Short mmCIF file of C-alpha atoms in Angstrom, two decimals:
data_model
loop_
_atom_site.label_atom_id
_atom_site.label_comp_id
_atom_site.label_asym_id
_atom_site.label_seq_id
_atom_site.Cartn_x
_atom_site.Cartn_y
_atom_site.Cartn_z
CA MET Z 8 -38.44 54.12 -13.92
CA ALA Z 9 -39.01 50.35 -13.54
CA GLU Z 10 -35.90 48.23 -13.25
CA ILE Z 11 -35.10 46.30 -16.40
CA MET Z 12 -33.79 42.89 -15.55
CA PRO Z 13 -30.85 41.79 -17.70
CA LYS Z 14 -30.76 38.32 -19.24
CA LEU Z 15 -29.00 35.54 -17.39
CA VAL Z 16 -26.49 34.09 -19.84
CA ARG Z 17 -24.29 31.88 -17.66
CA ILE Z 18 -24.79 29.92 -14.47
CA GLU Z 19 -21.78 28.15 -13.00
CA ARG Z 20 -22.19 25.62 -10.21
CA ARG Z 21 -19.36 25.96 -7.69
CA GLU Z 22 -18.72 24.07 -4.47
CA SER Z 23 -21.28 25.90 -2.39
CA ASP Z 24 -22.79 28.57 -4.61
CA PHE Z 25 -23.86 29.59 -8.10
CA HIS Z 26 -21.92 32.17 -10.03
CA LEU Z 27 -24.26 34.10 -12.32
CA THR Z 28 -23.32 36.18 -15.32
CA TYR Z 29 -25.82 38.50 -17.02
CA ASP Z 30 -25.78 39.94 -20.53
CA ASN Z 31 -24.90 43.39 -19.15
CA GLU Z 32 -21.74 41.77 -17.72
CA GLN Z 33 -22.95 41.99 -14.13
CA GLU Z 34 -21.90 39.02 -11.99
CA PHE Z 35 -23.44 37.69 -8.80
CA SER Z 36 -23.25 34.75 -6.41
CA ILE Z 37 -26.10 32.94 -4.71
CA THR Z 38 -25.30 30.32 -2.12
CA TYR Z 39 -27.02 26.97 -2.40
CA HIS Z 40 -28.44 27.51 1.08
CA ASP Z 41 -29.96 30.86 0.14
CA LEU Z 42 -31.49 29.47 -3.01
CA ARG Z 43 -32.91 26.38 -1.32
CA HIS Z 44 -34.35 28.44 1.52
CA ALA Z 45 -36.11 30.60 -1.10
CA CYS Z 46 -37.73 27.61 -2.81
CA PRO Z 47 -41.05 28.84 -4.28
CA CYS Z 48 -42.85 25.49 -4.20
CA ALA Z 49 -46.15 25.10 -2.35
CA ASN Z 50 -44.49 23.06 0.43
CA CYS Z 51 -41.58 25.35 1.20
CA SER Z 52 -43.22 28.74 0.62
CA PRO Z 53 -45.70 28.66 3.55
CA LEU Z 54 -42.79 27.96 5.91
CA ARG Z 55 -41.38 31.39 5.16
CA ASN Z 56 -44.58 33.10 6.32
CA GLU Z 57 -43.52 32.90 9.99
CA ASP Z 58 -40.06 33.56 11.47
CA GLU Z 59 -40.04 30.36 13.49
CA THR Z 60 -40.87 28.05 10.62
CA SER Z 61 -38.62 30.01 8.32
CA LEU Z 62 -35.70 29.39 10.67
CA THR Z 63 -36.60 25.71 10.79
CA LEU Z 64 -36.55 25.60 7.00
CA ARG Z 65 -33.18 27.34 7.01
CA SER Z 66 -31.76 24.87 9.51
CA GLN Z 67 -33.02 21.98 7.45
CA VAL Z 68 -31.50 23.37 4.28
CA GLU Z 69 -28.16 23.97 6.01
CA SER Z 70 -28.12 20.42 7.33
CA PHE Z 71 -27.91 19.03 3.80
CA LYS Z 72 -24.44 18.31 2.52
CA GLU Z 73 -23.61 20.84 -0.16
CA HIS Z 74 -23.35 19.46 -3.67
CA LYS Z 75 -23.81 20.68 -7.21
CA PRO Z 76 -27.41 20.31 -8.39
CA SER Z 77 -28.64 19.60 -11.89
CA VAL Z 78 -30.04 22.72 -13.53
CA ASN Z 79 -32.95 22.37 -15.95
CA PRO Z 80 -34.52 25.23 -17.89
CA VAL Z 81 -38.31 25.43 -17.63
CA GLY Z 82 -39.60 27.04 -20.79
CA HIS Z 83 -37.94 30.37 -21.35
CA TYR Z 84 -38.83 31.82 -17.99
CA ALA Z 85 -37.45 29.72 -15.16
CA LEU Z 86 -34.95 27.15 -13.89
CA ASN Z 87 -35.52 24.01 -11.85
CA PHE Z 88 -32.77 22.68 -9.60
CA ILE Z 89 -32.54 18.97 -8.84
CA TRP Z 90 -30.79 18.16 -5.55
CA GLN Z 91 -29.73 14.77 -4.18
CA ASN Z 92 -31.70 15.43 -1.01
CA GLY Z 93 -34.49 17.69 0.15
CA CYS Z 94 -36.90 19.59 -2.06
CA SER Z 95 -36.39 19.84 -5.82
CA ASN Z 96 -39.88 21.00 -6.72
CA GLY Z 97 -39.22 24.71 -6.92
CA ILE Z 98 -39.44 26.42 -10.29
CA PHE Z 99 -37.33 29.55 -9.97
CA ARG Z 100 -38.37 32.28 -12.36
CA PHE Z 101 -35.50 34.44 -13.58
CA GLU Z 102 -37.05 37.38 -11.71
CA ARG Z 103 -36.72 35.37 -8.48
CA ILE Z 104 -33.12 34.49 -9.21
CA TRP Z 105 -32.41 38.16 -9.97
CA ALA Z 106 -33.93 39.20 -6.63
CA LEU Z 107 -31.80 36.64 -4.78
CA ALA Z 108 -28.71 37.76 -6.67
CA ASN Z 109 -29.36 41.31 -5.50
CA HIS Z 110 -29.99 40.18 -1.91
CA ARG Z 111 -33.64 41.20 -2.07
CA ASP Z 112 -36.58 39.30 -0.64
CA PRO Z 113 -37.74 37.13 -3.56
CA ASP Z 114 -41.21 36.95 -2.00
CA ASN Z 115 -41.41 40.77 -1.99
CA GLY Z 116 -42.61 40.69 1.60
CA LYS Z 117 -45.77 38.87 0.55
CA GLN Z 118 -47.19 36.00 2.53
CA TYR Z 119 -47.65 32.83 0.56
CA VAL Z 120 -51.30 31.90 -0.01
CA HIS Z 121 -51.90 28.74 -2.01
CA GLY Z 122 -52.72 29.59 -5.61
CA ALA Z 123 -52.05 33.27 -5.07
CA TRP Z 124 -48.74 33.20 -6.84
CA MET I 8 -55.88 -41.56 -4.94
CA ALA I 9 -57.45 -38.25 -5.77
CA GLU I 10 -56.77 -36.86 -9.19
CA SER I 11 -54.16 -34.09 -9.04
CA PRO I 12 -55.57 -30.69 -9.88
CA ILE I 13 -52.29 -29.91 -11.62
CA THR I 14 -52.14 -30.96 -15.23
CA THR I 15 -48.88 -31.29 -17.06
CA HIS I 16 -48.22 -30.74 -20.71
CA ASP I 17 -45.51 -32.59 -22.59
CA PRO I 18 -45.16 -30.92 -25.99
CA GLN I 19 -43.07 -33.74 -27.42
CA ASN I 20 -45.65 -36.37 -26.64
CA ASP I 21 -48.76 -34.30 -27.11
CA ALA I 22 -50.46 -34.93 -30.41
CA SER I 23 -53.01 -32.17 -29.86
CA GLY I 24 -50.61 -29.33 -30.84
CA PRO I 25 -49.60 -26.10 -29.01
CA VAL I 26 -51.87 -24.78 -26.24
CA GLN I 27 -54.16 -22.06 -27.51
CA PRO I 28 -54.68 -19.06 -25.23
CA SER I 29 -58.11 -18.67 -23.74
CA PRO I 30 -60.32 -15.90 -25.15
CA GLN I 31 -59.53 -13.78 -22.09
CA GLU I 32 -55.80 -14.34 -22.50
CA GLN I 33 -56.07 -13.58 -26.19
CA LYS I 34 -57.89 -10.32 -25.45
CA LYS I 35 -55.26 -9.34 -22.86
CA MET I 36 -52.46 -10.04 -25.32
CA GLU I 37 -54.18 -7.96 -27.97
CA GLN I 38 -54.67 -5.10 -25.51
CA ASN I 39 -51.04 -5.22 -24.44
CA TYR I 40 -49.93 -5.24 -28.07
CA ALA I 41 -52.19 -2.32 -28.90
CA GLN I 42 -50.86 -0.42 -25.88
CA MET I 43 -47.28 -1.04 -26.95
CA LYS I 44 -48.03 0.05 -30.51
CA ARG I 45 -49.77 3.14 -29.21
CA LYS I 46 -46.79 4.06 -27.07
CA MET I 47 -44.47 3.78 -30.05
CA SER I 48 -46.92 5.78 -32.13
CA MET I 49 -47.04 8.53 -29.50
CA GLU I 50 -43.29 8.86 -29.59
CA GLU I 51 -43.34 9.05 -33.35
CA ILE I 52 -46.11 11.61 -33.24
CA GLY I 53 -44.05 13.60 -30.80
CA ARG I 54 -41.35 13.80 -33.46
CA LYS I 55 -43.64 14.50 -36.44
CA ILE I 56 -45.46 17.39 -34.80
CA LYS I 57 -43.13 20.35 -34.43
CA HIS I 58 -45.00 22.37 -31.82
CA LYS I 59 -47.59 21.19 -29.31
CA ILE I 60 -49.51 23.84 -27.43
CA MET I 61 -51.97 23.14 -24.62
CA VAL I 62 -54.79 25.64 -24.14
CA LEU I 63 -56.30 25.80 -20.67
CA SER I 64 -58.49 28.03 -18.58
CA GLY I 65 -59.21 28.12 -14.90
CA LYS I 66 -62.95 28.36 -15.38
CA GLY I 67 -65.49 27.73 -18.07
CA GLY I 68 -67.06 30.37 -20.27
CA VAL I 69 -63.91 32.40 -20.92
CA GLY I 70 -63.88 31.44 -24.60
CA LYS I 71 -61.11 28.86 -24.47
CA SER I 72 -62.41 26.77 -27.38
CA THR I 73 -62.98 29.92 -29.41
CA VAL I 74 -59.39 30.90 -28.71
CA SER I 75 -58.12 27.40 -29.57
CA THR I 76 -59.88 27.40 -32.92
CA GLY I 77 -58.83 30.99 -33.53
CA LEU I 78 -55.18 30.17 -32.91
CA ALA I 79 -55.38 27.15 -35.20
CA ILE I 80 -57.07 29.06 -38.02
CA SER I 81 -54.75 32.04 -37.65
CA LEU I 82 -51.75 29.73 -37.92
CA ALA I 83 -53.26 27.98 -40.92
CA GLN I 84 -53.78 31.39 -42.56
CA GLN I 85 -50.03 31.84 -42.34
CA GLY I 86 -49.56 28.60 -44.27
CA TYR I 87 -48.75 26.26 -41.41
CA LYS I 88 -50.04 22.69 -41.14
CA VAL I 89 -52.21 22.66 -38.03
CA GLY I 90 -54.24 20.19 -36.02
CA ILE I 91 -56.68 20.58 -33.12
CA LEU I 92 -57.15 17.90 -30.50
CA ASP I 93 -60.38 18.48 -28.59
CA ILE I 94 -59.78 16.77 -25.26
CA ASP I 95 -62.98 18.12 -23.71
CA ILE I 96 -64.70 14.77 -23.65
CA THR I 97 -67.78 15.98 -21.79
CA GLY I 98 -68.31 19.19 -23.75
CA PRO I 99 -66.69 18.88 -27.19
CA ASN I 100 -67.38 22.11 -29.07
CA ILE I 101 -64.56 22.35 -31.58
CA PRO I 102 -66.25 20.49 -34.48
CA LYS I 103 -69.23 22.84 -34.45
CA MET I 104 -66.92 25.86 -34.50
CA MET I 105 -64.99 24.36 -37.39
CA GLY I 106 -68.11 23.59 -39.45
CA LEU I 107 -67.72 19.84 -38.91
CA ASP I 108 -71.00 19.22 -37.12
CA ASP I 109 -72.13 16.05 -38.87
CA HIS I 110 -68.74 14.63 -39.66
CA ARG I 111 -67.91 11.02 -38.82
CA LEU I 112 -64.35 9.83 -38.42
CA HIS I 113 -62.75 7.57 -40.98
CA VAL I 114 -60.82 4.62 -39.57
CA GLU I 115 -58.46 2.63 -41.76
CA GLU I 116 -56.23 -0.25 -40.66
CA GLY I 117 -56.64 0.71 -37.04
CA ARG I 118 -55.64 4.34 -37.64
CA ILE I 119 -58.08 7.19 -37.06
CA HIS I 120 -58.03 9.82 -39.77
CA PRO I 121 -58.86 13.32 -38.53
CA ALA I 122 -61.52 15.50 -40.07
CA LYS I 123 -60.44 18.57 -42.03
CA GLY I 124 -61.99 21.91 -41.17
CA HIS I 125 -61.36 25.48 -42.27
CA LEU I 126 -58.11 26.04 -44.15
CA GLY I 127 -57.26 22.33 -43.90
CA VAL I 128 -56.97 22.30 -40.10
CA LYS I 129 -57.14 18.67 -38.93
CA VAL I 130 -59.57 18.04 -36.09
CA ILE I 131 -60.10 15.19 -33.66
CA SER I 132 -62.88 15.39 -31.12
CA MET I 133 -65.07 13.15 -29.03
CA ALA I 134 -68.02 14.81 -30.72
CA PHE I 135 -67.28 12.77 -33.85
CA LEU I 136 -68.00 9.58 -31.94
CA LEU I 137 -71.40 10.62 -30.63
CA ASP I 138 -74.42 9.53 -32.67
CA ASP I 139 -76.60 11.96 -30.77
CA PRO I 140 -75.16 15.33 -29.74
CA ASP I 141 -77.45 15.28 -26.73
CA THR I 142 -75.79 12.11 -25.44
CA PRO I 143 -73.67 12.85 -22.38
CA VAL I 144 -70.34 11.07 -22.03
CA VAL I 145 -70.21 9.73 -18.49
CA TRP I 146 -66.86 8.08 -18.10
CA ARG I 147 -64.73 7.31 -15.10
CA GLY I 148 -61.07 8.34 -15.06
CA PRO I 149 -59.43 5.19 -16.50
CA ILE I 150 -61.78 5.13 -19.48
CA LYS I 151 -61.17 8.84 -20.11
CA LEU I 152 -57.44 8.21 -19.90
CA GLY I 153 -57.71 5.41 -22.45
CA ALA I 154 -59.73 7.55 -24.83
CA ILE I 155 -57.24 10.41 -24.60
CA GLN I 156 -54.32 8.07 -25.23
CA GLN I 157 -56.17 6.73 -28.28
CA PHE I 158 -56.76 10.27 -29.51
CA ILE I 159 -53.05 10.88 -29.29
CA GLY I 160 -51.60 7.54 -30.33
CA ASP I 161 -54.09 6.12 -32.84
CA VAL I 162 -54.67 9.24 -34.93
CA GLU I 163 -52.95 9.64 -38.29
CA TRP I 164 -51.95 13.30 -37.78
CA GLY I 165 -49.20 13.22 -40.36
CA ASP I 166 -46.59 15.97 -40.27
CA LEU I 167 -47.88 19.04 -38.48
CA ASP I 168 -46.28 22.35 -37.66
CA TYR I 169 -48.66 22.97 -34.75
CA LEU I 170 -51.03 20.85 -32.68
CA ILE I 171 -53.41 22.89 -30.54
CA ILE I 172 -54.80 20.84 -27.65
CA ASP I 173 -58.05 22.15 -26.18
CA PHE I 174 -58.88 21.01 -22.63
CA PRO I 175 -61.93 21.16 -20.41
CA PRO I 176 -61.88 24.06 -17.95
CA GLY I 177 -60.12 23.75 -14.64
CA THR I 178 -57.27 21.66 -13.35
CA SER I 179 -58.22 18.05 -13.96
CA ASP I 180 -56.52 14.84 -14.98
CA GLU I 181 -56.80 15.41 -18.72
CA PRO I 182 -53.75 17.74 -18.91
CA LEU I 183 -51.85 15.31 -16.70
CA THR I 184 -52.61 12.44 -19.09
CA VAL I 185 -51.54 14.45 -22.12
CA THR I 186 -48.28 15.64 -20.57
CA GLN I 187 -47.47 12.06 -19.63
CA SER I 188 -48.37 10.68 -23.05
CA LEU I 189 -47.17 13.28 -25.54
CA PRO I 190 -43.48 14.12 -25.49
CA ASN I 191 -41.91 17.56 -25.94
CA ILE I 192 -44.87 19.81 -25.31
CA ASP I 193 -43.94 23.43 -25.92
CA GLY I 194 -46.13 24.71 -23.14
CA MET I 195 -49.48 25.95 -21.94
CA VAL I 196 -51.48 28.97 -22.95
CA ILE I 197 -53.84 30.15 -20.22
CA VAL I 198 -57.03 31.90 -21.35
CA THR I 199 -58.79 34.25 -18.99
CA THR I 200 -61.24 37.09 -19.03
CA PRO I 201 -60.38 40.32 -17.24
CA GLN I 202 -62.61 40.07 -14.18
CA ALA I 203 -61.37 39.01 -10.76
CA VAL I 204 -63.33 35.76 -10.58
CA ALA I 205 -61.77 34.45 -13.78
CA LEU I 206 -58.33 35.71 -12.81
CA LEU I 207 -58.48 33.84 -9.52
CA ASP I 208 -58.96 30.59 -11.41
CA SER I 209 -56.40 31.43 -14.08
CA ARG I 210 -53.80 31.85 -11.35
CA LYS I 211 -54.51 28.28 -10.30
CA SER I 212 -53.92 27.20 -13.90
CA ILE I 213 -50.51 28.84 -13.90
CA THR I 214 -49.58 27.10 -10.66
CA PHE I 215 -51.01 23.86 -12.10
CA ALA I 216 -48.68 24.19 -15.09
CA GLU I 217 -45.77 24.55 -12.72
CA SER I 218 -46.77 21.42 -10.84
CA LEU I 219 -46.74 19.52 -14.14
CA LYS I 220 -43.35 21.06 -14.97
CA VAL I 221 -44.86 22.33 -18.24
CA PRO I 222 -43.74 25.81 -19.31
CA VAL I 223 -46.33 28.55 -19.40
CA ILE I 224 -46.15 30.14 -22.82
CA GLY I 225 -48.32 32.98 -21.58
CA VAL I 226 -51.70 34.41 -20.70
CA ILE I 227 -54.35 35.56 -23.18
CA GLU I 228 -57.04 37.97 -22.02
CA ASN I 229 -60.24 37.23 -23.92
CA MET I 230 -63.39 39.38 -24.09
CA SER I 231 -61.20 42.39 -23.45
CA GLY I 232 -63.43 45.29 -24.32
CA TYR I 233 -66.44 45.62 -26.60
CA THR I 234 -66.04 48.24 -29.31
CA ILE I 235 -69.02 50.08 -30.68
CA ASN I 236 -68.61 51.86 -33.99
CA GLY I 237 -71.12 54.38 -35.26
CA VAL I 238 -71.80 57.48 -37.31
CA ILE I 239 -72.92 60.87 -35.97
CA THR I 240 -72.50 64.46 -37.02
CA ALA I 241 -68.94 65.10 -38.19
CA ASN I 242 -66.49 66.48 -35.62
CA SER I 243 -68.91 66.24 -32.74
CA SER I 244 -68.85 64.54 -29.36
CA ILE I 245 -70.94 61.69 -28.08
CA GLU I 246 -71.28 60.51 -24.50
CA ILE I 247 -72.08 56.92 -23.68
CA ALA I 248 -72.93 55.50 -20.28
CA GLY I 249 -70.38 52.74 -19.84
CA PRO I 250 -70.11 49.87 -17.35
CA GLY I 251 -70.10 50.91 -13.72
CA GLY I 252 -71.84 54.17 -14.49
CA LYS I 253 -68.75 55.62 -16.10
CA THR I 254 -69.40 58.14 -18.90
CA ILE I 255 -67.28 57.61 -21.97
CA THR I 256 -66.82 60.48 -24.39
CA SER I 257 -65.80 60.10 -28.00
CA THR I 258 -65.34 62.60 -30.81
CA SER I 259 -66.27 61.76 -34.38
CA ASP I 260 -63.94 62.40 -37.30
CA GLU I 261 -64.61 64.50 -40.38
CA ASN I 262 -66.79 61.72 -41.77
CA GLY I 263 -68.80 61.41 -38.57
CA ASN I 264 -67.28 58.04 -37.60
CA PHE I 265 -66.75 57.37 -33.92
CA SER I 266 -65.60 54.42 -31.88
CA VAL I 267 -66.09 53.62 -28.20
CA THR I 268 -64.72 50.63 -26.28
CA LEU I 269 -66.71 49.38 -23.30
CA ASP I 270 -64.86 47.33 -20.68
CA ILE I 271 -67.74 44.98 -19.98
CA PHE I 272 -65.59 42.52 -18.05
CA LYS I 273 -63.14 45.20 -16.89
CA ARG I 274 -59.73 45.32 -18.58
CA GLY I 275 -56.10 44.58 -17.93
CA GLY I 276 -56.54 41.80 -15.38
CA GLY I 277 -54.89 39.23 -17.63
CA LYS I 278 -51.84 41.41 -18.12
CA SER I 279 -51.42 42.14 -14.42
CA THR I 280 -51.83 38.46 -13.55
CA ALA I 281 -49.16 37.54 -16.10
CA GLU I 282 -46.88 40.16 -14.57
CA ASP I 283 -47.55 38.90 -11.03
CA PHE I 284 -46.53 35.41 -12.07
CA GLY I 285 -43.68 36.54 -14.27
CA VAL I 286 -45.09 34.83 -17.35
CA PRO I 287 -45.55 36.50 -20.73
CA PHE I 288 -48.74 38.33 -21.58
CA LEU I 289 -49.59 37.22 -25.09
CA GLY I 290 -52.27 39.78 -25.83
CA ALA I 291 -55.89 40.77 -25.50
CA LEU I 292 -58.73 39.62 -27.73
CA PRO I 293 -61.79 41.84 -28.07
CA PHE I 294 -65.31 40.89 -27.10
CA ASP I 295 -66.81 40.26 -30.52
CA PRO I 296 -70.41 39.10 -30.98
CA GLY I 297 -69.25 37.74 -34.33
CA PHE I 298 -67.61 34.87 -32.42
CA VAL I 299 -70.98 33.89 -30.99
CA ARG I 300 -72.61 33.80 -34.40
CA GLY I 301 -69.58 32.12 -35.94
CA GLY I 302 -69.45 29.46 -33.26
CA ASP I 303 -73.09 28.65 -33.80
CA ASP I 304 -72.90 28.77 -37.60
CA GLY I 305 -69.61 26.91 -37.85
CA VAL I 306 -67.87 29.78 -39.65
CA HIS I 307 -65.20 31.16 -37.37
CA ARG I 308 -64.95 34.95 -37.12
CA ILE I 309 -61.46 34.88 -38.59
CA ILE I 310 -62.86 33.19 -41.70
CA SER I 311 -65.88 35.48 -42.04
CA ASP I 312 -63.96 38.71 -41.34
CA PRO I 313 -60.27 38.08 -42.04
CA GLU I 314 -59.40 41.80 -42.00
CA GLY I 315 -61.42 42.63 -38.88
CA ALA I 316 -60.19 43.67 -35.45
CA SER I 317 -60.57 40.15 -34.04
CA SER I 318 -58.52 38.56 -36.82
CA ILE I 319 -55.81 41.15 -36.36
CA ALA I 320 -55.81 40.58 -32.59
CA PHE I 321 -55.48 36.83 -33.10
CA ALA I 322 -52.59 37.33 -35.51
CA GLU I 323 -50.80 39.43 -32.88
CA VAL I 324 -51.35 36.74 -30.22
CA VAL I 325 -50.04 34.07 -32.59
CA LYS I 326 -46.95 36.20 -33.22
CA ALA I 327 -46.39 36.49 -29.47
CA ILE I 328 -46.73 32.70 -29.05
CA GLN I 329 -44.31 32.05 -31.88
CA ALA I 330 -41.82 34.45 -30.33
CA GLN I 331 -41.99 32.47 -27.09
CA ILE I 332 -41.62 29.01 -28.54
CA SER I 333 -39.17 29.63 -31.35
CA ASP I 334 -35.65 28.38 -30.72
CA GLU I 335 -34.36 31.89 -31.19
CA ALA I 336 -36.49 33.10 -28.28
CA SER I 337 -34.54 31.18 -25.70
CA ALA I 338 -31.74 32.98 -23.90
CA PRO I 339 -28.48 31.20 -24.72
CA LEU I 340 -28.01 30.15 -21.11
CA GLU I 341 -24.72 28.44 -20.47
CA ILE I 342 -24.94 25.98 -17.60
CA ILE I 343 -21.61 24.83 -16.20
#
């Protein structure tokens, strides 16, 4: 039976991570570093295709001083996070956030090909 | 001593009066004033129109304009005040579909008054400005941009519940201009047909929407199946050779009526693409030859057959769109 994703009802920005609360009362944390490394934009996504470039992206993300981003809803299906430094282009669908919250690969093991997702 | 090229003007001792601007300066001032007025008008329009929906497609020929007019008419059938803005400057088809072929726009005190089509739907299109429908519009980007901004800012739309904005196919600068000019757009509807070639381009449209930071309301699959209805001997079977050599069997009812749906352009691609991208699937619209005749005759299928399968399908799609854009649809996300 396909997993039914609950609705995200609360997102709290803490010092170095988000605290998420869903409508089924499940709670999760996603670190800012994990979220930024999983940025789905067309610049960041190809870097995760290879281990070497993925590690470089991770190092870059971890070099940024942690701070609370602005969080902007995009329609009814995603969130956009605005950081003081680095990339703020990523539009994170709720499905992506849910995967990150459950420590799953948000790219589902798929290589990024421009325009393919 | 050579005469100085610099002239000075002393207003207190000059009997000739204030300096008049040159014709070029005057024209520039008038353009700047018009631009400022247009900007203010756009903001006001943004407030007076409750919902603004962009309709795009990755490629041409998927029936985007048919879908745009269908959405507008379906909404008007429900009693809403609706407008259509036909941004396809090079191929404006909306007026013909709305039975407004020979209409000319009325301009009063610098304000453009839209034409009124079926069920009172207000329409603005480049087609209204062409004396000869065979005249191509060959404009460079800045002129197109200016025309689009005029279509938004200089039109007397009045209070509307919905403005449907129909774009040319593909990812071009027209959607960019509209998103930069018209505030508070609800989102984009992407129209596709089920086959892989169209889906490939529709995926680009979804990514394009993301790059513009415009929400994707959802995907509509058009030309999704062609249904044949017929009469044979009661309670008997009929076999039809479908697309791809597949045999489709149907059994007639006690009156001999049977129905078979042929997936001419395959089926389900729009839904799976929507699922891949995590955006809503708004519904499938059937392949209906009535749209072809209606588009050519200027009587939309929904008008000519309001109880038919196509009208019902459009009503379902409209319901899905309304569910997405209504304030109640949004999850009450608390951001701390």
